[in-house]
Tab-separated table of C-alpha atoms in Angstrom:
chain	number	residue	atom	x	y	z
A	1	LYS	CA	22.128	-47.027	-45.498
A	2	TYR	CA	20.069	-46.996	-42.274
A	3	GLN	CA	22.318	-45.071	-39.918
A	4	LEU	CA	21.054	-42.100	-37.965
A	5	PRO	CA	22.563	-38.773	-38.968
A	6	PRO	CA	24.571	-36.884	-36.330
A	7	ILE	CA	21.588	-35.839	-34.226
A	8	THR	CA	21.956	-33.837	-31.026
A	9	PRO	CA	19.476	-34.135	-28.186
A	10	THR	CA	19.085	-31.298	-25.720
A	11	PRO	CA	21.180	-31.566	-22.533
A	12	GLU	CA	18.113	-32.655	-20.557
A	13	GLU	CA	17.176	-35.247	-23.172
A	14	SER	CA	20.734	-36.482	-23.330
A	15	SER	CA	20.879	-37.036	-19.584
A	16	GLU	CA	17.513	-38.809	-19.515
A	17	TYR	CA	18.422	-40.930	-22.548
A	18	ALA	CA	21.739	-41.994	-21.032
A	19	LYS	CA	20.036	-43.058	-17.815
A	20	ILE	CA	17.403	-45.082	-19.664
A	21	MET	CA	19.894	-46.722	-21.998
A	22	THR	CA	22.224	-47.713	-19.168
A	23	ASP	CA	19.435	-49.806	-17.656
A	24	ILE	CA	18.349	-51.202	-21.012
A	25	ASP	CA	21.913	-52.066	-22.078
A	26	THR	CA	22.423	-53.960	-18.822
A	27	LEU	CA	19.218	-55.920	-19.362
A	28	VAL	CA	20.116	-56.694	-22.982
A	29	ASP	CA	23.580	-57.918	-22.003
A	30	GLU	CA	22.196	-60.176	-19.275
A	31	MET	CA	19.345	-61.599	-21.323
A	32	THR	CA	21.447	-62.152	-24.444
A	33	LEU	CA	23.821	-64.333	-22.481
A	34	LYS	CA	20.981	-66.211	-20.774
A	35	LEU	CA	19.218	-66.859	-24.076
A	36	ILE	CA	22.411	-68.032	-25.786
A	37	LEU	CA	23.379	-70.327	-22.926
A	38	GLY	CA	19.850	-71.670	-22.664
A	39	THR	CA	19.346	-70.715	-19.027
A	40	GLU	CA	16.364	-68.599	-20.100
A	41	PRO	CA	13.761	-70.216	-22.383
A	42	LEU	CA	12.899	-68.472	-25.651
A	43	ASP	CA	9.280	-68.471	-24.514
A	44	SER	CA	10.175	-65.688	-22.088
A	45	PHE	CA	11.042	-63.285	-24.918
A	46	GLU	CA	7.736	-61.408	-24.535
A	47	LYS	CA	8.502	-60.842	-20.845
A	48	TYR	CA	11.913	-59.552	-21.904
A	49	VAL	CA	10.326	-57.037	-24.281
A	50	ASP	CA	7.835	-56.001	-21.589
A	51	LYS	CA	10.711	-55.469	-19.159
A	52	MET	CA	12.463	-53.203	-21.689
A	53	LYS	CA	9.267	-51.207	-22.075
A	54	SER	CA	8.992	-50.886	-18.293
A	55	LEU	CA	12.497	-49.376	-18.332
A	56	LYS	CA	11.101	-46.562	-20.525
A	57	LEU	CA	12.308	-47.806	-23.900
A	58	ASP	CA	9.455	-45.917	-25.559
A	59	ARG	CA	10.686	-42.673	-23.993
A	60	ALA	CA	14.208	-43.314	-25.322
A	61	ILE	CA	12.752	-43.754	-28.805
A	62	GLU	CA	10.782	-40.502	-28.409
A	63	ILE	CA	13.968	-38.639	-27.480
A	64	GLN	CA	15.762	-39.976	-30.562
A	65	LYS	CA	12.811	-39.088	-32.805
A	66	ALA	CA	12.639	-35.550	-31.417
A	67	ALA	CA	16.363	-35.050	-32.015
A	68	LEU	CA	15.982	-36.392	-35.553
A	69	GLU	CA	13.078	-34.033	-36.241
A	70	ARG	CA	15.190	-31.089	-35.093
A	71	TYR	CA	18.016	-32.277	-37.349
A	72	ASN	CA	15.669	-32.554	-40.340
A	73	LYS	CA	14.418	-28.983	-39.798
A	74	ARG	CA	17.927	-27.568	-40.278
């Protein structure tokens, strides 16, 4: 019901998105494990979100939105 349609970013966007998401995926994997195991307190969740934003998460969202807009104009 809430899946993205088959959107296609431009080659430049695709490269930038892949680079951003590689860093974010690594952070998510590390923090998920730390939070589950209890080595990182849940109080640090805001810092975790801030770290994702510092890795240009907002730019990754912009790229996806732009690709979706192009798809919707077809």
